[in-house]
Amino acid sequence: MHFKWNYKAPTPEETRAAEALGAKMGINPILAQILIRRGITTEPAAKRFFRPQLGDLINPFLMKDMDVAVDRLNDAMGRKERIMIYGDYDVDGCSAVALVYKFLQQFYSNVDYYIPDRYEEGYGVSKKGIDYALETGVKLIIILDCGIKAIDEIAYAKSVGIDFIICDHHVPDEVLPPAVAILNPKREDDTYPFKHLCGCGVGFKFMQAFAKNNGIPFSQLIPLLDLVAVSIAADIVPVIDENRILAFHGLKQLNQNPSVGLKAIIDICGLNGRDISMSDIVFKIGPRINASGRVENGMQTVDLLIERDHAEALRKAKHINEYNEQRKDIDKQMTEEANQIVERIESQKRHSSIVLYDENWKKGVVGIVASRLTEIYFRPTVVLTRMGDLATGSARSVIGFDVYAAIKSCRDLLVNFGGHTYAAGLTLKWDDVPKFRERFQKYVEEHIQPEQTEAILQIDAKIDFKDITRKLHNDLKRFGPFGQDNPKPLFCTTDVYDFGTSKVVGRDQEHIKLELVDSRSNNVMNGIAFGQSASARYIKSKRSFDIAYTIEDNIFKHNDVQLQIEDIRPSEN
């Protein structure tokens, strides 16, 4: 893959501001410059960034309908009504259900939970789920990470005497469901200051408000923050402002005292004893939580996340890990097939988007395949499979392009759709798929910017190896948690050479283990370049080259750092 490097040298004014901020904060001006570029320009703002405080969380009652939601929950408990916690089958939904269920169970026993079957019921609120609630005497359903578009279903529930409280973060339509309360910061009539909570985050805010209203100490919510951090990472929401506070303290909880269910997942992931990061959640913990909902049923995930016995949790985690292995095999096969289709269909190459459909693909992994194709081809991608007379699937997007808006532009062809900027789900008649592809691709062509379809590396700073000190690395860690809108700082160094010991490694000889020398400072650094063995011959030719990289701990050498190299290119001189 050939990346385009974007680097903008600091102006004299930016350099002076960085030196001043660096002096006040006791950090390298290089890092102060990165802070300024990320909109953190003052000492108080930098202190809040580096030391996120739970006391700075937003008052949950600023969210529209929060007072109504808390009153209805209090009434349900007072009248001893049966309550159901209902959620989506992905990481965000299952974590949200586990969080609300675990918290309420401390104070109230007449509570149940429900995750719809992806294959039998589909996404969101199902009539089957409502009927189950009716049969079991439920009077109140708290729905998490979905429900914002379930107008007919919630009207049906209301007609049979079941109230809904919706906790969602997906973009609402103009008409809202007839729920008792709708908690969603993306509502047009909601003035809540932070719009980017995940579904689990909205559920947490509801429990925060409930606790505040009932005199329950906030400290009783802290053990649940590990679930919020998992959802923030897995759902790829911006790790800024309130999400940064929740992710920071959630990661602390995950590392120091995780719940029994999450500890079991950590054990089977091989993360035990490691400092768990947001990327560990994205690539290891999240896929396993997702696996049962993709292959079988998400109820098993919630069973694990609320488990109190470690031996039983470990048994359940191993079972879910088997689902994850199945999911990986299906995912790999489908991605290979999709790649072959893209290569074969000349029109797909010409378009700024990809729309693929195959009636034999498994519904549970089309979202993963869409993500893979987006990463490979740098184009908004929709992947669909067939369910009877309908096509159903997922869309993923590239940075800066609103795939939800693109899908919404085709709404007259859709049976159902929902999502947000970078990820969406949709259902339409199978016979309408060709027409949808044509309309979707036309919208993308008209709205996408050329640079959004390029593989671009945003370089934060140009440095020499002599700048890479233990203190710089320790201060860099304070920029975390990393994620959407707060990426790990990316550096570049130009005119470096092989020190003579670089070699190709890996089972398939696909990686390069590097030892490099910087021509300006003569400092030597170790590095690893995953999947870049094609550059090995050039590196060994003794010619100079430029590298773009992040700075990481060397897990094999204590107290040492290494470069994780994202791209290698010949020097221009």
Coordinates of C-alpha atoms in Angstrom, one line a residue:
M1 CA 0.0 0.0 0.0
H2 CA 1.3 3.4 -0.9
F3 CA 0.4 6.1 1.6
K4 CA 0.3 9.8 1.1
W5 CA 2.0 11.6 4.0
N6 CA 0.4 14.8 5.3
Y7 CA 2.7 17.0 7.3
K8 CA 2.4 20.7 8.0
A9 CA 5.5 22.3 9.6
P10 CA 4.6 24.5 12.6
T11 CA 4.6 28.3 12.0
P12 CA 6.8 30.5 14.1
E13 CA 3.7 31.5 16.2
E14 CA 2.9 27.9 16.8
T15 CA 6.5 27.1 17.8
R16 CA 6.5 29.9 20.3
A17 CA 3.1 28.9 21.7
A18 CA 4.3 25.2 22.0
E19 CA 7.4 26.3 23.8
A20 CA 5.4 28.4 26.3
L21 CA 2.8 25.6 26.9
G22 CA 5.6 22.9 27.1
A23 CA 7.4 25.0 29.8
K24 CA 4.2 25.4 31.9
M25 CA 3.3 21.7 31.6
G26 CA 6.9 20.3 31.9
I27 CA 6.6 18.5 28.6
N28 CA 8.7 18.5 25.4
P29 CA 7.6 21.4 23.0
I30 CA 7.1 18.6 20.4
L31 CA 4.3 17.2 22.4
A32 CA 2.9 20.6 23.3
Q33 CA 2.7 21.3 19.6
I34 CA 0.6 18.2 19.1
L35 CA -1.7 19.3 22.0
I36 CA -2.1 22.7 20.3
R37 CA -2.9 21.1 16.9
R38 CA -5.6 19.0 18.7
G39 CA -7.2 22.2 20.1
I40 CA -5.7 22.1 23.6
T41 CA -4.1 25.5 23.8
T42 CA -4.1 26.5 27.5
E43 CA -2.6 25.2 30.7
P44 CA -6.0 24.5 32.3
A45 CA -7.2 22.6 29.2
A46 CA -4.0 20.6 29.1
K47 CA -4.3 19.7 32.8
R48 CA -7.9 18.5 32.2
F49 CA -6.7 16.5 29.2
F50 CA -3.9 14.8 31.0
R51 CA -5.9 14.3 34.3
P52 CA -9.5 13.4 33.3
Q53 CA -11.7 13.8 36.4
L54 CA -15.0 11.9 37.1
G55 CA -16.1 15.1 38.8
D56 CA -16.1 16.7 35.4
L57 CA -18.8 14.4 34.0
I58 CA -21.8 16.3 32.7
N59 CA -24.9 16.5 34.8
P60 CA -27.1 13.6 33.4
F61 CA -30.3 15.6 33.9
L62 CA -29.2 18.0 31.2
M63 CA -30.2 15.2 28.7
K64 CA -33.8 15.7 27.5
D65 CA -36.3 13.3 29.1
M66 CA -33.9 12.2 31.8
D67 CA -36.2 13.3 34.6
V68 CA -39.1 11.5 33.0
A69 CA -37.0 8.3 32.6
V70 CA -35.9 8.3 36.2
D71 CA -39.4 9.0 37.4
R72 CA -40.8 6.1 35.4
L73 CA -38.1 3.7 36.6
N74 CA -38.7 4.8 40.2
D75 CA -42.5 4.2 39.7
A76 CA -41.8 0.7 38.3
M77 CA -39.7 -0.2 41.3
G78 CA -42.2 1.3 43.7
R79 CA -45.1 -0.7 42.1
K80 CA -42.9 -3.8 41.9
E81 CA -43.3 -4.0 38.1
R82 CA -41.3 -6.5 36.1
I83 CA -38.6 -4.7 34.1
M84 CA -36.8 -5.9 31.0
I85 CA -33.4 -4.6 29.9
Y86 CA -33.3 -5.0 26.1
G87 CA -30.3 -4.4 23.9
D88 CA -28.6 -4.8 20.5
Y89 CA -26.5 -7.9 19.9
D90 CA -23.2 -6.1 19.3
V91 CA -20.5 -5.1 21.8
D92 CA -22.1 -1.8 22.7
G93 CA -25.6 -3.2 23.1
C94 CA -24.5 -6.3 25.1
S95 CA -22.2 -4.2 27.4
A96 CA -25.0 -1.7 27.9
V97 CA -27.5 -4.4 28.9
A98 CA -25.0 -5.9 31.3
L99 CA -24.2 -2.5 32.9
V100 CA -27.8 -1.5 33.5
Y101 CA -28.8 -5.0 34.6
K102 CA -25.9 -5.4 37.0
F103 CA -26.5 -1.9 38.6
L104 CA -30.3 -2.3 39.0
Q105 CA -30.0 -5.8 40.4
Q106 CA -28.3 -4.4 43.4
F107 CA -31.5 -2.6 44.4
Y108 CA -34.3 -4.5 42.7
S109 CA -34.7 -8.2 41.8
N110 CA -37.7 -8.3 39.5
V111 CA -35.6 -7.5 36.4
D112 CA -34.8 -9.6 33.3
Y113 CA -32.7 -9.0 30.1
Y114 CA -33.2 -9.8 26.5
I115 CA -31.0 -9.7 23.3
P116 CA -32.8 -10.4 20.0
D117 CA -31.6 -13.2 17.8
R118 CA -29.8 -11.6 14.8
Y119 CA -31.0 -14.3 12.4
E120 CA -34.6 -14.8 13.6
E121 CA -35.5 -11.3 14.8
G122 CA -33.1 -8.9 13.1
Y123 CA -31.8 -5.6 14.4
G124 CA -33.6 -3.6 17.1
V125 CA -37.0 -4.0 18.7
S126 CA -38.8 -7.2 17.6
K127 CA -42.4 -8.2 18.0
K128 CA -41.1 -11.6 19.3
G129 CA -39.2 -9.7 22.1
I130 CA -42.3 -7.7 23.0
D131 CA -44.4 -10.8 23.1
Y132 CA -41.9 -12.5 25.3
A133 CA -42.0 -9.5 27.6
L134 CA -45.8 -9.6 27.6
E135 CA -45.8 -13.4 28.5
T136 CA -43.4 -12.8 31.4
G137 CA -45.4 -9.9 32.9
V138 CA -43.0 -7.1 31.9
K139 CA -44.5 -3.6 32.3
L140 CA -41.4 -1.5 31.5
I141 CA -38.6 -2.1 28.8
I142 CA -35.4 -0.2 29.0
I143 CA -33.9 -0.5 25.5
L144 CA -30.2 0.2 24.9
D145 CA -28.2 1.0 21.7
C146 CA -31.3 0.7 19.5
G147 CA -35.0 1.6 19.4
I148 CA -34.8 5.1 18.1
K149 CA -36.6 4.1 14.9
A150 CA -38.9 1.4 16.2
I151 CA -42.1 3.4 15.9
D152 CA -44.5 0.6 15.0
E153 CA -43.0 -1.9 17.4
I154 CA -43.1 0.5 20.4
A155 CA -46.7 1.5 19.5
Y156 CA -47.6 -2.2 19.6
A157 CA -45.9 -2.5 23.0
K158 CA -47.9 0.5 24.3
S159 CA -51.1 -1.0 23.0
V160 CA -50.5 -4.1 25.2
G161 CA -49.6 -2.1 28.3
I162 CA -45.8 -2.1 28.1
D163 CA -43.8 1.2 28.4
F164 CA -40.5 1.9 26.8
I165 CA -37.5 4.0 27.9
I166 CA -35.1 4.4 24.9
C167 CA -31.4 4.8 25.5
D168 CA -29.9 5.2 22.0
H169 CA -27.2 7.2 20.2
H170 CA -28.1 6.6 16.6
V171 CA -29.4 9.4 14.4
P172 CA -33.2 9.8 14.9
D173 CA -35.8 10.3 12.2
E174 CA -38.1 13.3 12.2
V175 CA -40.8 11.2 13.9
L176 CA -39.9 9.6 17.2
P177 CA -41.4 6.4 18.7
P178 CA -44.2 6.7 21.3
A179 CA -41.9 5.9 24.2
V180 CA -42.3 7.3 27.8
A181 CA -38.8 8.7 27.5
I182 CA -36.2 9.0 24.8
L183 CA -32.6 9.5 25.9
N184 CA -30.5 10.3 22.9
P185 CA -28.1 13.3 22.7
K186 CA -28.5 13.3 18.9
R187 CA -32.2 14.4 19.2
E188 CA -32.6 17.7 17.5
D189 CA -34.4 19.1 20.5
D190 CA -31.8 17.9 23.0
T191 CA -29.3 20.5 24.3
Y192 CA -27.0 17.9 26.1
P193 CA -23.5 19.4 25.6
F194 CA -21.8 16.2 24.3
K195 CA -23.3 14.4 21.3
H196 CA -21.0 11.4 20.9
L197 CA -21.9 9.0 23.6
C198 CA -22.1 5.3 22.7
G199 CA -25.2 3.3 23.6
C200 CA -23.6 2.0 26.8
G201 CA -22.6 5.6 27.6
V202 CA -26.2 6.7 27.4
G203 CA -27.2 3.7 29.7
F204 CA -24.5 4.8 32.1
K205 CA -25.8 8.4 32.2
F206 CA -29.3 7.0 32.9
M207 CA -27.9 5.0 35.9
Q208 CA -25.9 8.0 37.0
A209 CA -29.2 10.1 37.1
F210 CA -31.0 7.3 38.8
A211 CA -28.3 7.0 41.5
K212 CA -28.2 10.8 41.9
N213 CA -32.0 10.9 42.3
N214 CA -32.0 8.1 44.9
G215 CA -29.0 9.2 47.0
I216 CA -26.9 6.3 45.8
P217 CA -23.2 7.2 46.0
F218 CA -21.4 7.7 42.6
S219 CA -18.7 5.3 43.8
Q220 CA -21.2 2.4 43.2
L221 CA -21.1 3.2 39.5
I222 CA -17.3 3.1 39.2
P223 CA -17.0 -0.7 38.9
L224 CA -19.2 -0.5 35.8
L225 CA -16.9 1.8 33.9
D226 CA -14.9 -1.1 32.5
L227 CA -18.0 -2.0 30.3
V228 CA -18.2 1.7 29.2
A229 CA -14.6 1.7 28.1
V230 CA -15.1 -1.5 26.1
S231 CA -18.1 0.0 24.3
I232 CA -16.4 3.3 23.6
A233 CA -13.4 1.5 22.0
A234 CA -15.4 -1.1 20.1
D235 CA -18.1 1.3 18.8
I236 CA -15.4 3.7 17.5
V237 CA -17.0 6.8 19.0
P238 CA -14.8 9.9 19.5
V239 CA -12.5 9.6 22.5
I240 CA -12.8 13.2 23.5
D241 CA -14.5 15.3 26.2
E242 CA -16.9 13.1 28.2
N243 CA -16.0 10.0 26.4
R244 CA -12.3 10.6 27.3
I245 CA -13.2 10.8 31.0
L246 CA -15.3 7.6 30.8
A247 CA -12.6 5.7 28.8
F248 CA -9.7 6.9 31.0
H249 CA -11.4 5.7 34.2
G250 CA -12.9 2.7 32.5
L251 CA -9.5 1.5 31.3
K252 CA -8.2 2.0 34.9
Q253 CA -11.0 -0.2 36.1
L254 CA -10.3 -2.8 33.4
N255 CA -6.7 -3.0 34.3
Q256 CA -6.9 -2.9 38.1
N257 CA -10.2 -4.6 39.0
P258 CA -12.2 -5.8 36.0
S259 CA -15.6 -7.6 36.4
V260 CA -15.5 -11.4 36.5
G261 CA -16.8 -11.7 33.0
L262 CA -14.3 -9.3 31.4
K263 CA -11.5 -10.9 33.5
A264 CA -12.3 -14.2 31.9
I265 CA -12.1 -12.7 28.4
I266 CA -8.8 -11.0 29.3
D267 CA -7.5 -14.4 30.4
I268 CA -8.5 -16.2 27.1
C269 CA -7.1 -13.3 25.0
G270 CA -3.7 -13.7 26.5
L271 CA -3.8 -10.2 27.9
N272 CA -3.3 -11.2 31.5
G273 CA -0.5 -9.2 33.2
R274 CA -0.4 -6.6 30.3
D275 CA -1.4 -3.0 30.4
I276 CA -4.6 -3.2 28.4
S277 CA -5.2 -0.4 25.9
M278 CA -8.0 0.7 23.7
S279 CA -6.5 -1.1 20.7
D280 CA -6.5 -4.4 22.8
I281 CA -10.2 -3.9 23.2
V282 CA -10.7 -3.2 19.5
F283 CA -8.7 -6.2 18.3
K284 CA -9.0 -8.8 21.0
I285 CA -11.7 -8.2 23.7
G286 CA -14.4 -6.6 21.4
P287 CA -14.4 -9.3 18.7
R288 CA -14.9 -12.0 21.3
I289 CA -17.8 -10.1 22.9
N290 CA -19.3 -9.7 19.4
A291 CA -18.8 -13.3 18.4
S292 CA -21.8 -15.0 20.0
G293 CA -24.2 -12.4 18.5
R294 CA -22.6 -12.8 15.1
V295 CA -22.5 -16.6 15.1
E296 CA -25.3 -17.6 17.5
N297 CA -27.1 -15.4 20.0
G298 CA -25.9 -12.4 22.0
M299 CA -27.7 -13.5 25.2
Q300 CA -24.7 -15.7 25.9
T301 CA -22.5 -12.6 25.9
V302 CA -24.6 -10.9 28.5
D303 CA -24.6 -14.2 30.5
L304 CA -20.8 -14.0 30.6
L305 CA -20.6 -10.2 31.3
I306 CA -22.9 -10.5 34.4
E307 CA -21.3 -13.8 35.7
R308 CA -20.0 -13.6 39.3
D309 CA -18.1 -17.0 39.5
H310 CA -14.7 -16.9 37.8
A311 CA -14.6 -20.6 36.9
E312 CA -18.0 -20.4 35.3
A313 CA -17.1 -17.2 33.5
L314 CA -13.9 -18.8 32.2
R315 CA -16.0 -21.8 30.8
K316 CA -18.4 -19.3 29.1
A317 CA -15.5 -17.2 27.8
K318 CA -13.9 -20.3 26.2
H319 CA -17.2 -21.1 24.6
I320 CA -17.5 -17.6 23.1
N321 CA -13.8 -17.9 22.0
E322 CA -14.8 -20.9 19.9
Y323 CA -17.5 -18.7 18.2
N324 CA -14.8 -16.2 17.6
E325 CA -12.6 -18.8 15.8
Q326 CA -15.7 -19.7 13.6
R327 CA -16.3 -16.0 13.0
K328 CA -12.7 -15.5 11.8
D329 CA -12.9 -18.4 9.4
I330 CA -16.2 -17.1 7.9
D331 CA -14.8 -13.5 7.8
K332 CA -11.7 -14.6 6.0
Q333 CA -13.6 -16.6 3.4
M334 CA -16.1 -13.8 2.8
T335 CA -13.4 -11.1 2.5
E336 CA -11.5 -13.2 0.0
E337 CA -14.7 -13.7 -2.1
A338 CA -15.5 -10.0 -1.8
N339 CA -12.0 -9.0 -3.0
Q340 CA -12.3 -11.3 -6.0
I341 CA -15.6 -9.7 -6.9
V342 CA -14.1 -6.2 -6.6
E343 CA -11.2 -7.2 -8.8
R344 CA -13.5 -8.9 -11.3
I345 CA -16.1 -6.2 -11.7
E346 CA -14.4 -3.3 -13.5
S347 CA -17.2 -0.9 -12.6
Q348 CA -16.4 -1.3 -8.9
K349 CA -12.9 -0.1 -9.6
R350 CA -14.1 3.1 -11.3
H351 CA -16.6 4.1 -8.6
S352 CA -15.8 6.0 -5.3
S353 CA -17.8 3.4 -3.4
I354 CA -18.3 -0.4 -3.2
V355 CA -21.7 -2.2 -2.9
L356 CA -21.5 -6.0 -2.9
Y357 CA -24.2 -8.6 -2.3
D358 CA -24.3 -12.4 -2.2
E359 CA -27.2 -14.5 -0.9
N360 CA -24.8 -17.1 0.6
W361 CA -22.9 -14.7 2.9
K362 CA -23.5 -14.9 6.6
K363 CA -25.4 -12.0 8.1
G364 CA -23.4 -11.9 11.3
V365 CA -20.1 -11.0 9.6
V366 CA -21.1 -8.7 6.7
G367 CA -20.1 -5.6 8.9
I368 CA -16.6 -7.0 9.5
V369 CA -16.2 -7.6 5.7
A370 CA -17.4 -4.1 5.0
S371 CA -14.8 -2.8 7.4
R372 CA -12.0 -4.9 5.8
L373 CA -12.9 -3.7 2.3
T374 CA -13.0 -0.1 3.5
E375 CA -9.5 -0.5 4.9
I376 CA -8.2 -2.1 1.7
Y377 CA -9.9 0.1 -0.9
F378 CA -10.5 3.4 1.0
R379 CA -14.0 3.7 -0.2
P380 CA -17.4 3.7 1.6
T381 CA -18.6 0.1 1.4
V382 CA -21.9 -1.7 1.7
V383 CA -22.0 -5.5 2.0
L384 CA -25.4 -7.3 1.8
T385 CA -26.7 -10.8 2.1
R386 CA -30.2 -12.3 1.5
M387 CA -32.9 -13.1 4.1
G388 CA -35.9 -14.4 2.2
D389 CA -37.1 -11.6 -0.1
L390 CA -35.0 -9.0 1.6
A391 CA -31.4 -7.9 1.5
T392 CA -29.8 -6.9 4.8
G393 CA -26.3 -5.8 5.6
S394 CA -23.9 -3.2 6.9
A395 CA -22.1 -0.1 5.6
R396 CA -18.8 1.3 6.7
S397 CA -17.1 4.6 5.8
V398 CA -13.8 6.4 5.3
I399 CA -12.7 9.3 7.5
G400 CA -14.8 12.4 7.0
F401 CA -17.6 10.8 4.9
D402 CA -21.1 10.4 6.3
V403 CA -22.2 7.0 5.1
Y404 CA -25.5 7.3 7.1
A405 CA -26.4 10.4 5.0
A406 CA -25.6 8.5 1.8
I407 CA -27.9 5.6 2.9
K408 CA -30.6 8.0 4.0
S409 CA -30.6 9.6 0.5
C410 CA -32.0 6.2 -0.7
R411 CA -34.6 5.9 2.0
D412 CA -37.5 5.4 -0.5
L413 CA -35.9 2.1 -1.4
L414 CA -35.3 0.9 2.2
V415 CA -37.4 -1.1 4.5
N416 CA -35.3 -0.1 7.5
F417 CA -32.0 1.6 8.2
G418 CA -30.1 3.2 11.1
G419 CA -26.6 4.1 12.3
H420 CA -24.2 7.1 12.4
T421 CA -21.5 8.7 10.4
Y422 CA -19.1 5.8 10.0
A423 CA -21.3 2.7 10.4
A424 CA -24.9 1.9 9.5
G425 CA -27.2 -1.0 8.9
L426 CA -29.9 -1.3 6.3
T427 CA -32.6 -3.6 4.9
L428 CA -34.3 -3.5 1.5
K429 CA -36.1 -5.7 -1.0
W430 CA -33.6 -8.0 -2.7
D431 CA -34.9 -7.0 -6.1
D432 CA -34.1 -3.3 -5.3
V433 CA -30.4 -3.9 -4.6
P434 CA -29.2 -3.0 -8.1
K435 CA -31.2 0.3 -8.0
F436 CA -29.9 1.0 -4.5
R437 CA -26.3 0.4 -5.6
E438 CA -26.7 2.9 -8.5
R439 CA -28.3 5.5 -6.3
F440 CA -25.8 5.1 -3.4
Q441 CA -22.8 5.2 -5.7
K442 CA -24.2 8.4 -7.4
Y443 CA -24.6 10.1 -4.0
V444 CA -21.0 9.1 -3.0
E445 CA -19.6 10.4 -6.3
E446 CA -21.3 13.7 -5.8
H447 CA -20.3 14.2 -2.1
I448 CA -17.0 12.6 -1.4
Q449 CA -13.7 14.5 -1.6
P450 CA -10.8 13.0 -3.6
E451 CA -8.5 12.9 -0.6
Q452 CA -11.1 10.8 1.3
T453 CA -10.4 7.9 -1.0
E454 CA -6.6 8.0 -0.6
A455 CA -4.5 6.2 2.0
I456 CA -3.3 9.1 4.0
L457 CA -1.0 9.3 7.0
Q458 CA -1.4 12.4 9.2
I459 CA 2.1 13.1 10.5
D460 CA 2.0 14.9 13.9
A461 CA 5.7 15.9 14.1
K462 CA 9.0 15.5 12.2
I463 CA 11.7 14.5 14.7
D464 CA 15.2 12.9 15.0
F465 CA 16.0 9.8 17.0
K466 CA 17.8 11.9 19.6
D467 CA 14.4 13.4 20.5
I468 CA 13.1 9.9 21.5
T469 CA 13.8 9.8 25.2
R470 CA 12.2 7.8 28.0
K471 CA 10.5 11.0 29.3
L472 CA 9.1 11.8 25.8
H473 CA 7.7 8.2 25.7
N474 CA 6.2 8.5 29.2
D475 CA 4.6 11.8 28.4
L476 CA 3.2 10.4 25.1
K477 CA 1.4 7.7 27.1
R478 CA -0.5 10.5 28.9
F479 CA -2.1 11.4 25.6
G480 CA -4.2 8.2 25.8
P481 CA -6.7 6.7 25.8
F482 CA -6.4 6.7 22.0
G483 CA -9.1 6.3 19.5
Q484 CA -11.4 8.2 17.1
D485 CA -10.5 11.9 17.1
N486 CA -7.6 11.3 19.5
P487 CA -5.2 9.0 17.5
K488 CA -1.9 7.9 18.7
P489 CA 0.7 10.6 17.7
L490 CA 2.4 9.7 14.4
F491 CA 6.0 10.8 13.8
C492 CA 8.4 10.8 10.9
T493 CA 12.1 10.7 10.6
T494 CA 13.9 11.3 7.3
D495 CA 17.2 10.0 5.9
V496 CA 17.6 6.9 8.1
Y497 CA 19.7 3.8 7.2
D498 CA 19.8 0.1 8.0
F499 CA 22.3 -0.4 10.9
G500 CA 23.2 -3.7 9.3
T501 CA 21.1 -6.1 11.3
S502 CA 17.5 -5.6 9.9
K503 CA 15.9 -8.8 8.8
V504 CA 12.6 -10.3 7.6
V505 CA 10.6 -12.2 10.3
G506 CA 7.3 -13.8 10.8
R507 CA 5.7 -17.2 10.0
D508 CA 5.3 -16.2 6.3
Q509 CA 8.3 -13.8 6.3
E510 CA 5.9 -10.8 6.1
H511 CA 7.3 -8.4 8.7
I512 CA 10.7 -6.6 9.1
K513 CA 12.6 -6.4 12.3
L514 CA 14.6 -3.2 12.0
E515 CA 17.7 -1.6 13.6
L516 CA 18.0 1.8 12.2
V517 CA 20.5 4.7 12.4
D518 CA 19.5 8.4 12.0
S519 CA 21.9 10.2 9.7
R520 CA 21.7 13.4 11.6
S521 CA 22.2 12.3 15.2
N522 CA 23.8 8.8 14.6
N523 CA 21.4 7.5 17.2
V524 CA 20.2 3.9 16.8
M525 CA 16.6 2.7 17.2
N526 CA 14.9 -0.7 17.0
G527 CA 11.6 -1.0 15.1
I528 CA 9.1 -3.4 13.7
A529 CA 7.3 -3.0 10.3
F530 CA 4.3 -5.3 10.1
G531 CA 3.3 -6.6 6.7
Q532 CA 6.0 -4.5 4.9
S533 CA 8.5 -7.2 3.8
A534 CA 8.3 -5.8 0.3
S535 CA 10.6 -3.0 1.5
A536 CA 13.3 -5.3 2.8
R537 CA 15.4 -5.3 -0.4
Y538 CA 15.5 -1.5 -0.5
I539 CA 16.4 -1.3 3.2
K540 CA 19.3 -3.7 2.8
S541 CA 20.6 -1.7 -0.3
K542 CA 22.2 0.8 2.1
R543 CA 20.3 3.7 0.6
S544 CA 18.5 6.2 2.8
F545 CA 14.8 6.1 3.4
D546 CA 12.1 7.9 5.5
I547 CA 9.9 6.3 8.1
A548 CA 6.5 7.2 9.6
Y549 CA 5.9 5.5 13.0
T550 CA 4.4 5.5 16.5
I551 CA 6.6 5.1 19.6
E552 CA 5.7 1.9 21.6
D553 CA 6.9 -0.1 24.6
N554 CA 9.2 -3.0 23.6
I555 CA 7.3 -5.8 25.5
F556 CA 10.4 -8.1 25.1
K557 CA 12.8 -5.6 26.6
H558 CA 11.8 -4.0 29.9
N559 CA 12.2 -0.2 30.0
D560 CA 13.0 0.0 26.3
V561 CA 11.1 1.6 23.5
Q562 CA 10.7 0.6 19.8
L563 CA 9.2 2.2 16.7
Q564 CA 6.1 0.7 15.2
I565 CA 6.7 1.7 11.6
E566 CA 3.5 2.4 9.5
D567 CA 5.2 3.3 6.2
I568 CA 8.7 3.2 4.6
R569 CA 9.6 5.2 1.5
P570 CA 12.8 6.1 -0.3
S571 CA 14.3 9.5 0.7
E572 CA 13.8 12.3 -1.8
N573 CA 17.4 13.5 -1.8

